[in-house]
Short mmCIF file of C-alpha atoms in Angstrom, two decimals:
data_model
loop_
_atom_site.label_atom_id
_atom_site.label_comp_id
_atom_site.label_asym_id
_atom_site.label_seq_id
_atom_site.Cartn_x
_atom_site.Cartn_y
_atom_site.Cartn_z
CA MET A 1 40.88 -43.27 14.84
CA THR A 2 40.08 -46.97 14.93
CA LEU A 3 41.35 -49.39 12.33
CA ALA A 4 38.40 -51.76 12.57
CA ALA A 5 37.68 -53.75 9.44
CA GLY A 6 35.60 -51.29 7.41
CA VAL A 7 35.08 -53.99 4.81
CA GLU A 8 35.15 -57.58 6.00
CA GLY A 9 38.29 -59.24 4.62
CA SER A 10 39.95 -55.88 3.87
CA ASN A 11 43.60 -55.50 4.93
CA PRO A 12 44.18 -51.89 6.10
CA ALA A 13 48.00 -52.30 6.29
CA LEU A 14 48.15 -53.60 2.69
CA ASN A 15 45.87 -50.78 1.49
CA ILE A 16 48.02 -48.10 3.16
CA THR A 17 51.16 -49.62 1.61
CA ILE A 18 49.70 -49.56 -1.93
CA PHE A 19 48.42 -45.97 -1.43
CA GLY A 20 51.84 -44.89 -0.15
CA LEU A 21 53.63 -46.51 -3.07
CA PHE A 22 51.47 -44.66 -5.60
CA VAL A 23 52.00 -41.31 -3.85
CA VAL A 24 55.80 -41.81 -3.69
CA VAL A 25 56.04 -42.76 -7.40
CA THR A 26 53.86 -39.86 -8.58
CA LEU A 27 55.65 -37.32 -6.37
CA PHE A 28 58.96 -38.51 -7.90
CA VAL A 29 57.48 -37.97 -11.40
CA VAL A 30 56.25 -34.51 -10.37
CA PHE A 31 59.72 -33.57 -9.04
CA ARG A 32 61.32 -34.67 -12.32
CA ALA A 33 58.77 -32.64 -14.32
CA SER A 34 59.28 -29.56 -12.12
CA ARG A 35 62.88 -29.15 -13.30
CA ASN A 36 61.60 -27.69 -16.57
CA THR A 37 58.92 -25.45 -15.03
CA LYS A 38 60.53 -22.03 -15.43
CA THR A 39 58.13 -19.76 -17.35
CA ALA A 40 54.42 -18.95 -17.01
CA SER A 41 53.79 -21.09 -20.12
CA ASP A 42 55.51 -24.05 -18.44
CA TYR A 43 53.49 -23.65 -15.24
CA TYR A 44 50.08 -23.13 -16.87
CA ALA A 45 50.33 -25.07 -20.14
CA ALA A 46 53.25 -27.51 -19.64
CA GLY A 47 55.22 -25.59 -22.27
CA ARG A 48 52.69 -26.84 -24.89
CA ALA A 49 54.95 -29.88 -25.20
CA PHE A 50 52.45 -32.78 -25.10
CA THR A 51 51.31 -34.67 -28.21
CA GLY A 52 47.64 -35.27 -29.09
CA PRO A 53 47.58 -38.91 -27.88
CA GLN A 54 49.42 -38.01 -24.63
CA ASN A 55 47.00 -35.17 -23.98
CA GLY A 56 44.05 -37.43 -24.86
CA VAL A 57 45.12 -39.92 -22.18
CA ALA A 58 45.58 -37.02 -19.72
CA ILE A 59 42.09 -35.66 -20.56
CA ALA A 60 40.67 -39.12 -19.88
CA GLY A 61 42.62 -39.12 -16.60
CA ASP A 62 41.28 -35.68 -15.72
CA TYR A 63 37.72 -36.55 -16.68
CA LEU A 64 37.31 -40.09 -15.33
CA SER A 65 36.85 -38.96 -11.77
CA ALA A 66 35.75 -40.73 -8.61
CA ALA A 67 32.18 -40.13 -9.79
CA SER A 68 32.82 -42.05 -13.01
CA PHE A 69 34.41 -45.01 -11.28
CA LEU A 70 32.75 -45.22 -7.87
CA GLY A 71 29.53 -43.24 -8.30
CA ILE A 72 28.35 -44.65 -11.65
CA ALA A 73 29.34 -48.27 -10.93
CA GLY A 74 27.44 -47.97 -7.63
CA ALA A 75 24.41 -46.35 -9.25
CA ILE A 76 24.22 -49.14 -11.87
CA ALA A 77 24.64 -51.83 -9.18
CA VAL A 78 21.78 -50.45 -7.08
CA TYR A 79 19.45 -48.81 -9.64
CA GLY A 80 20.36 -50.57 -12.91
CA TYR A 81 19.43 -48.79 -16.14
CA ASP A 82 18.88 -45.38 -14.50
CA GLY A 83 22.44 -45.40 -13.15
CA PHE A 84 23.81 -45.71 -16.70
CA LEU A 85 22.13 -42.43 -17.75
CA TYR A 86 24.99 -40.44 -16.24
CA SER A 87 27.50 -42.35 -18.40
CA ILE A 88 25.56 -41.59 -21.59
CA GLY A 89 25.36 -37.88 -20.79
CA PHE A 90 29.02 -37.65 -19.83
CA LEU A 91 30.10 -39.35 -23.08
CA VAL A 92 27.83 -37.57 -25.59
CA ALA A 93 29.17 -34.29 -24.21
CA TRP A 94 32.54 -35.01 -25.81
CA LEU A 95 31.07 -34.61 -29.28
CA VAL A 96 30.25 -31.00 -28.34
CA ALA A 97 33.82 -30.54 -27.09
CA LEU A 98 35.25 -32.06 -30.30
CA LEU A 99 33.11 -30.20 -32.82
CA LEU A 100 32.63 -26.82 -31.16
CA VAL A 101 35.30 -26.23 -28.52
CA ALA A 102 38.73 -27.88 -28.83
CA GLU A 103 40.17 -26.32 -32.00
CA LEU A 104 38.72 -22.83 -31.48
CA LEU A 105 39.98 -22.72 -27.90
CA ARG A 106 43.52 -23.71 -28.89
CA ASN A 107 43.59 -21.16 -31.74
CA THR A 108 42.46 -18.11 -29.76
CA GLY A 109 43.52 -18.68 -26.17
CA LYS A 110 46.75 -18.51 -24.24
CA PHE A 111 46.21 -20.08 -20.80
CA THR A 112 42.58 -19.85 -19.64
CA MET A 113 38.95 -19.71 -20.78
CA GLY A 114 39.00 -15.96 -20.05
CA ASP A 115 41.56 -15.49 -22.87
CA VAL A 116 39.05 -16.79 -25.43
CA LEU A 117 36.09 -14.77 -24.17
CA ALA A 118 38.16 -11.58 -23.91
CA PHE A 119 39.24 -11.96 -27.55
CA ARG A 120 36.20 -10.06 -28.92
CA MET A 121 34.76 -8.44 -25.79
CA LYS A 122 35.71 -5.94 -23.08
CA GLN A 123 38.75 -7.44 -21.39
CA ARG A 124 38.30 -6.74 -17.69
CA PRO A 125 34.60 -7.51 -17.01
CA VAL A 126 34.73 -10.65 -19.17
CA ARG A 127 37.88 -11.95 -17.48
CA ALA A 128 36.41 -11.26 -14.03
CA ALA A 129 33.23 -13.16 -14.97
CA ALA A 130 35.19 -16.09 -16.51
CA ALA A 131 37.43 -16.37 -13.44
CA THR A 132 34.43 -16.27 -11.09
CA SER A 133 32.65 -19.05 -13.00
CA THR A 134 35.85 -21.14 -13.16
CA LEU A 135 36.37 -20.83 -9.40
CA ALA A 136 32.70 -21.65 -8.66
CA VAL A 137 32.62 -24.77 -10.88
CA SER A 138 36.02 -25.94 -9.61
CA PHE A 139 34.85 -25.57 -6.01
CA PHE A 140 31.75 -27.77 -6.50
CA TYR A 141 33.76 -30.35 -8.44
CA LEU A 142 36.45 -30.34 -5.75
CA LEU A 143 33.76 -30.98 -3.12
CA ALA A 144 32.79 -34.20 -4.91
CA GLN A 145 36.36 -35.47 -5.17
CA MET A 146 37.28 -34.64 -1.58
CA ALA A 147 34.09 -36.24 -0.24
CA GLY A 148 34.91 -39.29 -2.39
CA ALA A 149 38.41 -39.46 -0.91
CA GLY A 150 37.03 -39.37 2.64
CA GLY A 151 34.45 -42.08 1.96
CA LEU A 152 36.79 -44.37 0.00
CA VAL A 153 39.69 -44.33 2.43
CA ALA A 154 37.34 -44.65 5.41
CA LEU A 155 35.89 -47.76 3.77
CA LEU A 156 39.31 -49.32 3.23
CA LEU A 157 40.93 -48.46 6.52
CA GLY A 158 37.80 -49.07 8.58
CA ILE A 159 37.75 -45.48 9.84
CA GLU A 160 34.17 -44.87 10.89
CA SER A 161 34.62 -41.74 13.02
CA LYS A 162 33.96 -38.40 11.31
CA ALA A 163 37.19 -37.00 12.77
CA GLY A 164 39.20 -39.82 11.18
CA GLN A 165 37.57 -39.24 7.79
CA ALA A 166 38.25 -35.50 8.10
CA ALA A 167 41.94 -36.28 8.73
CA ILE A 168 42.01 -38.34 5.52
CA ILE A 169 40.53 -35.42 3.55
CA VAL A 170 43.21 -33.10 4.99
CA ILE A 171 45.99 -35.51 3.89
CA VAL A 172 44.55 -35.75 0.35
CA GLY A 173 44.41 -31.95 0.20
CA ILE A 174 48.05 -31.59 1.26
CA ILE A 175 49.28 -34.12 -1.35
CA MET A 176 47.24 -32.38 -4.07
CA ILE A 177 48.70 -28.97 -3.16
CA ALA A 178 52.21 -30.49 -3.35
CA TYR A 179 51.55 -31.78 -6.90
CA VAL A 180 50.42 -28.35 -8.07
CA LEU A 181 53.02 -26.22 -6.30
CA ILE A 182 55.97 -28.41 -7.32
CA GLY A 183 55.11 -29.70 -10.78
CA GLY A 184 52.71 -27.14 -12.27
CA MET A 185 50.75 -28.33 -15.32
CA LYS A 186 53.53 -30.64 -16.56
CA GLY A 187 53.71 -32.60 -13.30
CA THR A 188 49.92 -32.70 -13.01
CA THR A 189 49.60 -33.98 -16.60
CA TRP A 190 52.01 -36.87 -15.97
CA VAL A 191 50.08 -37.82 -12.81
CA GLN A 192 46.88 -37.87 -14.91
CA ILE A 193 48.48 -40.02 -17.65
CA ILE A 194 49.72 -42.57 -15.08
CA LYS A 195 46.35 -42.60 -13.33
CA ALA A 196 44.35 -42.99 -16.57
CA ALA A 197 46.48 -45.98 -17.60
CA LEU A 198 46.06 -47.61 -14.17
CA LEU A 199 42.31 -46.95 -14.06
CA ILE A 200 41.58 -48.32 -17.55
CA VAL A 201 43.80 -51.40 -17.08
CA GLY A 202 42.28 -52.07 -13.63
CA ALA A 203 38.71 -51.69 -14.91
CA LEU A 204 39.48 -53.89 -17.95
CA ALA A 205 40.90 -56.66 -15.76
CA MET A 206 37.83 -56.62 -13.48
CA THR A 207 35.45 -56.48 -16.47
CA LEU A 208 37.05 -59.56 -18.09
CA TRP A 209 37.03 -61.35 -14.72
CA VAL A 210 33.32 -60.65 -14.14
CA LEU A 211 32.35 -61.61 -17.72
CA GLY A 212 34.50 -64.77 -17.44
CA MET A 213 32.44 -65.87 -14.42
CA TYR A 214 29.32 -65.71 -16.62
CA GLY A 215 30.87 -67.41 -19.68
CA PHE A 216 31.44 -64.01 -21.41
CA ASN A 217 27.69 -63.78 -21.84
CA LEU A 218 26.27 -60.35 -20.95
CA SER A 219 22.71 -61.73 -20.79
CA SER A 220 23.76 -64.24 -18.12
CA LEU A 221 25.38 -61.44 -16.11
CA LEU A 222 22.23 -59.30 -16.29
CA GLN A 223 20.13 -62.30 -15.25
CA GLY A 224 22.49 -62.83 -12.30
CA ALA A 225 21.92 -59.22 -11.17
CA VAL A 226 18.14 -59.63 -11.54
CA ASP A 227 18.14 -62.89 -9.56
CA LYS A 228 20.27 -61.44 -6.75
CA ALA A 229 17.90 -58.47 -6.33
CA GLY A 230 14.88 -60.75 -5.79
CA LYS A 231 11.46 -59.13 -6.29
CA ALA A 232 12.98 -55.76 -7.31
CA GLY A 233 15.22 -57.47 -9.89
CA GLU A 234 13.24 -56.89 -13.09
CA ALA A 235 13.25 -53.12 -12.42
CA LEU A 236 17.07 -53.05 -12.86
CA LEU A 237 16.75 -53.61 -16.62
CA GLY A 238 14.26 -50.82 -17.38
CA PRO A 239 14.02 -47.07 -16.79
CA GLY A 240 12.31 -45.51 -13.77
CA ASN A 241 13.94 -47.51 -10.97
CA GLN A 242 15.64 -44.46 -9.48
CA TYR A 243 14.01 -41.43 -11.06
CA GLY A 244 10.49 -42.75 -11.65
CA LYS A 245 9.75 -43.19 -7.94
CA THR A 246 10.83 -39.77 -6.74
CA GLY A 247 8.23 -37.75 -8.62
CA THR A 248 10.64 -36.69 -11.37
CA THR A 249 9.06 -35.32 -14.53
CA LYS A 250 10.20 -35.54 -18.15
CA LEU A 251 11.38 -31.94 -17.80
CA ASP A 252 13.68 -32.95 -14.89
CA PHE A 253 15.09 -35.68 -17.09
CA LEU A 254 15.74 -33.26 -19.95
CA SER A 255 17.33 -30.84 -17.49
CA LEU A 256 19.75 -33.54 -16.26
CA GLY A 257 20.70 -34.43 -19.86
CA ILE A 258 21.39 -30.79 -20.78
CA ALA A 259 23.44 -30.22 -17.61
CA LEU A 260 25.60 -33.28 -18.32
CA VAL A 261 26.14 -32.58 -22.02
CA LEU A 262 26.72 -28.82 -21.89
CA GLY A 263 28.34 -28.94 -18.46
CA THR A 264 31.15 -31.17 -19.71
CA ALA A 265 31.98 -28.90 -22.63
CA GLY A 266 32.35 -26.04 -20.15
CA LEU A 267 34.38 -27.77 -17.42
CA PRO A 268 37.34 -25.41 -16.88
CA HIS A 269 39.90 -28.10 -15.95
CA VAL A 270 39.08 -30.02 -19.16
CA LEU A 271 39.16 -26.89 -21.35
CA MET A 272 42.57 -25.94 -19.98
CA ARG A 273 44.01 -29.24 -21.21
CA PHE A 274 43.68 -28.03 -24.83
CA TYR A 275 46.43 -25.48 -24.17
CA THR A 276 49.04 -28.15 -23.40
CA VAL A 277 49.35 -29.18 -27.09
CA PRO A 278 51.31 -27.24 -29.75
CA THR A 279 48.59 -26.90 -32.45
CA ALA A 280 44.81 -26.93 -32.99
CA LYS A 281 45.18 -30.18 -34.97
CA GLU A 282 46.76 -31.88 -31.94
CA ALA A 283 43.92 -30.49 -29.78
CA ARG A 284 41.43 -32.27 -32.08
CA ARG A 285 43.45 -35.49 -31.97
CA SER A 286 43.54 -35.38 -28.19
CA VAL A 287 39.72 -35.20 -28.04
CA VAL A 288 39.39 -38.19 -30.40
CA TRP A 289 41.70 -40.20 -28.12
CA ALA A 290 39.78 -39.04 -25.05
CA ILE A 291 36.41 -40.04 -26.58
CA GLY A 292 37.74 -43.53 -27.38
CA LEU A 293 39.19 -44.14 -23.91
CA ILE A 294 36.24 -42.65 -22.02
CA GLY A 295 33.68 -44.55 -24.16
CA VAL A 296 35.41 -47.88 -23.52
CA PHE A 297 35.67 -47.11 -19.82
CA TYR A 298 31.93 -46.42 -19.51
CA LEU A 299 31.21 -49.79 -21.13
CA PHE A 300 33.40 -51.30 -18.41
CA THR A 301 31.35 -49.53 -15.69
CA LEU A 302 28.20 -51.13 -17.11
CA VAL A 303 29.68 -54.61 -16.58
CA LEU A 304 31.20 -53.66 -13.20
CA GLY A 305 27.91 -52.14 -11.98
CA TYR A 306 25.75 -55.14 -12.91
CA GLY A 307 28.60 -57.43 -11.76
CA ALA A 308 28.55 -55.81 -8.31
CA GLY A 309 24.76 -56.15 -8.28
CA ALA A 310 25.02 -59.87 -9.16
CA LEU A 311 27.99 -60.88 -6.98
CA VAL A 312 27.75 -58.52 -4.00
CA GLY A 313 24.08 -57.46 -3.97
CA ALA A 314 22.44 -54.05 -3.56
CA ASP A 315 21.64 -54.56 0.14
CA LYS A 316 25.27 -55.24 1.07
CA ILE A 317 26.45 -52.26 -1.03
CA LYS A 318 23.99 -49.85 0.62
CA ALA A 319 24.97 -51.12 4.09
CA ALA A 320 28.75 -50.55 3.53
CA PRO A 321 30.39 -47.45 5.12
CA GLY A 322 30.70 -45.73 1.73
CA GLY A 323 27.13 -46.57 0.66
CA VAL A 324 26.48 -46.68 -3.10
CA ASN A 325 30.05 -45.48 -3.77
CA SER A 326 31.52 -48.72 -2.36
CA ALA A 327 30.20 -51.05 -5.13
CA ALA A 328 33.47 -51.22 -7.13
CA PRO A 329 35.74 -51.85 -4.08
CA LEU A 330 33.33 -54.52 -2.74
CA LEU A 331 33.27 -56.21 -6.17
CA ALA A 332 37.10 -56.21 -6.19
CA LEU A 333 37.11 -57.87 -2.77
CA GLU A 334 34.61 -60.48 -3.99
CA LEU A 335 36.72 -61.26 -7.07
CA GLY A 336 40.33 -61.15 -5.88
CA GLY A 337 40.31 -60.77 -2.11
CA PRO A 338 42.26 -58.12 -0.15
CA ILE A 339 45.04 -57.75 -2.77
CA LEU A 340 42.71 -56.80 -5.65
CA LEU A 341 40.70 -54.61 -3.26
CA GLY A 342 43.90 -52.80 -2.26
CA LEU A 343 44.92 -52.28 -5.91
CA ILE A 344 41.48 -51.06 -7.06
CA ALA A 345 41.18 -48.80 -4.03
CA ALA A 346 44.63 -47.33 -4.73
CA ILE A 347 43.57 -46.70 -8.34
CA ALA A 348 40.39 -44.96 -7.13
CA PHE A 349 42.51 -42.94 -4.69
CA ALA A 350 44.90 -42.02 -7.53
CA THR A 351 41.86 -40.98 -9.56
CA ILE A 352 40.81 -38.55 -6.87
CA LEU A 353 44.32 -37.11 -6.41
CA ALA A 354 44.85 -36.54 -10.15
CA VAL A 355 41.47 -34.88 -10.74
CA VAL A 356 41.81 -32.70 -7.66
CA ALA A 357 45.30 -31.56 -8.78
CA GLY A 358 43.92 -30.70 -12.25
CA LEU A 359 41.08 -28.67 -10.73
CA THR A 360 43.39 -26.82 -8.37
CA ILE A 361 45.86 -25.75 -11.06
CA THR A 362 42.99 -24.58 -13.29
CA ALA A 363 41.35 -22.50 -10.58
CA SER A 364 44.66 -20.97 -9.46
CA ALA A 365 45.68 -20.19 -13.07
CA SER A 366 42.33 -18.55 -13.74
CA PHE A 367 42.61 -16.28 -10.71
CA ALA A 368 46.28 -15.37 -11.30
CA HIS A 369 46.05 -14.87 -15.08
CA ASP A 370 42.57 -13.36 -15.41
CA VAL A 371 41.95 -11.52 -12.15
CA TYR A 372 45.45 -10.61 -10.91
CA ALA A 373 47.35 -10.05 -14.19
CA ASN A 374 44.58 -8.64 -16.40
CA VAL A 375 42.00 -7.06 -14.05
CA ILE A 376 44.06 -5.83 -11.07
CA LYS A 377 47.39 -5.19 -12.87
CA LYS A 378 45.73 -4.31 -16.23
CA GLY A 379 48.01 -6.62 -18.20
CA LYS A 380 51.25 -5.22 -16.74
CA ALA A 381 52.12 -8.07 -14.36
CA THR A 382 55.40 -9.93 -14.89
CA PRO A 383 55.20 -13.69 -15.65
CA ALA A 384 57.17 -14.43 -12.46
CA SER A 385 54.75 -12.49 -10.22
CA GLU A 386 51.80 -14.15 -12.00
CA VAL A 387 53.13 -17.65 -11.26
CA LYS A 388 53.81 -16.62 -7.64
CA VAL A 389 50.18 -15.48 -7.25
CA ALA A 390 49.00 -18.74 -8.88
CA ARG A 391 50.93 -20.75 -6.29
CA ILE A 392 49.52 -18.72 -3.38
CA THR A 393 46.02 -19.15 -4.86
CA ALA A 394 46.58 -22.93 -5.08
CA LEU A 395 47.26 -22.95 -1.31
CA VAL A 396 44.06 -21.00 -0.59
CA ILE A 397 41.95 -23.19 -2.92
CA GLY A 398 43.45 -26.29 -1.30
CA ALA A 399 42.44 -25.07 2.16
CA VAL A 400 38.89 -24.20 1.00
CA ALA A 401 38.56 -27.60 -0.76
CA ILE A 402 39.64 -29.43 2.41
CA LEU A 403 37.07 -27.55 4.49
CA GLY A 404 34.30 -28.11 1.90
CA GLY A 405 35.21 -31.81 1.54
CA ILE A 406 34.87 -32.31 5.31
CA LEU A 407 31.42 -30.67 5.27
CA ALA A 408 30.23 -32.65 2.18
CA ASN A 409 31.54 -36.01 3.42
CA GLY A 410 28.96 -38.80 3.06
CA GLN A 411 27.06 -37.36 0.07
CA ASN A 412 26.65 -39.40 -3.17
CA ILE A 413 29.59 -38.40 -5.39
CA ALA A 414 27.73 -38.70 -8.73
CA PHE A 415 25.11 -36.28 -7.36
CA LEU A 416 27.78 -33.76 -6.27
CA VAL A 417 29.43 -33.92 -9.70
CA ALA A 418 26.06 -33.40 -11.45
CA LEU A 419 25.68 -30.32 -9.23
CA ALA A 420 29.02 -28.98 -10.51
CA PHE A 421 27.89 -29.63 -14.11
CA ALA A 422 24.61 -27.79 -13.47
CA VAL A 423 26.52 -24.80 -12.06
#
């Protein structure tokens, strides 16, 4: 496992220190939260003790994944306008969640999506189907995050061997399992709140820095990206740069839009967040907060993407060990040297850990509550045995995610997430 400079000017020792600091702080928070995790409600729904704004920040933390930060910024840097299409789809989807999902889910459900569907239908087949779909979607989404972790850390520590990257994915998996087993939903929620705050503040700082270099004039920034790209520059500002060349039809385009918009409203780890608030009104408030934070963040990615295109250049981004996904870290290095790179990389790493923990607890809760308690035990399982099964399931899911992440390493993260949405 060589520690060659994966990114010229990167400081692997500094990066490891910042990563380690984040992990230590969040594990301390998770331990503190775990003291109050006694009942099934505490483990699955954090005792329904979070307010709307707190839950809104946590939803943003859960939703703004490695794909949002690394994948979309990279896609905009390399492909321009076409890269921003993912952002638009991801954001519009929240209107569906706000108007059709949040309040109804909180009113009818207890812990999982299966609770809502079983409300008016035959309990056992519906719960089995809901749990199967939750596990399938979570698996594909976990693939994206784990592959992102391998690529990101490899980039920062200069680990180019596949074995080294696989070791990184294993470490991420072990930390994620610790969050879920120790802290349950309460610990996971606090990790997501911390991570969302770090991500939005980090992206804001870089956005202001990039705009400041172009006199806070967006047109100048876009012109800089066009100039840097040379002959292919003009294509960055119009549609068709990525999708127009690959034989995509209008139907393919429509299909992508539908997958992004409806896929978001059905993401199990996002739906489960609505159970952590005490009332349906707070569930609605949390979505409004999430829409605001996520919308602002996607505007930041537009500046960061074109900023990376202007200051780093598409050729250098594509040639980096992480490919398109390395645009944001390379931009950080360009702006603030190794220290800013270390901070932004740690934030991206935190992003992956928090999202992966959220996915794991959702998948394990779905299996334990829907399959074990209601299908196998026919509703006669004790809360203690249910939580025990959820923890065992979290271990199994963690192991499967690690294996899948190693196999998917090197794929574009935004593509893998779109696959999860389509599923």
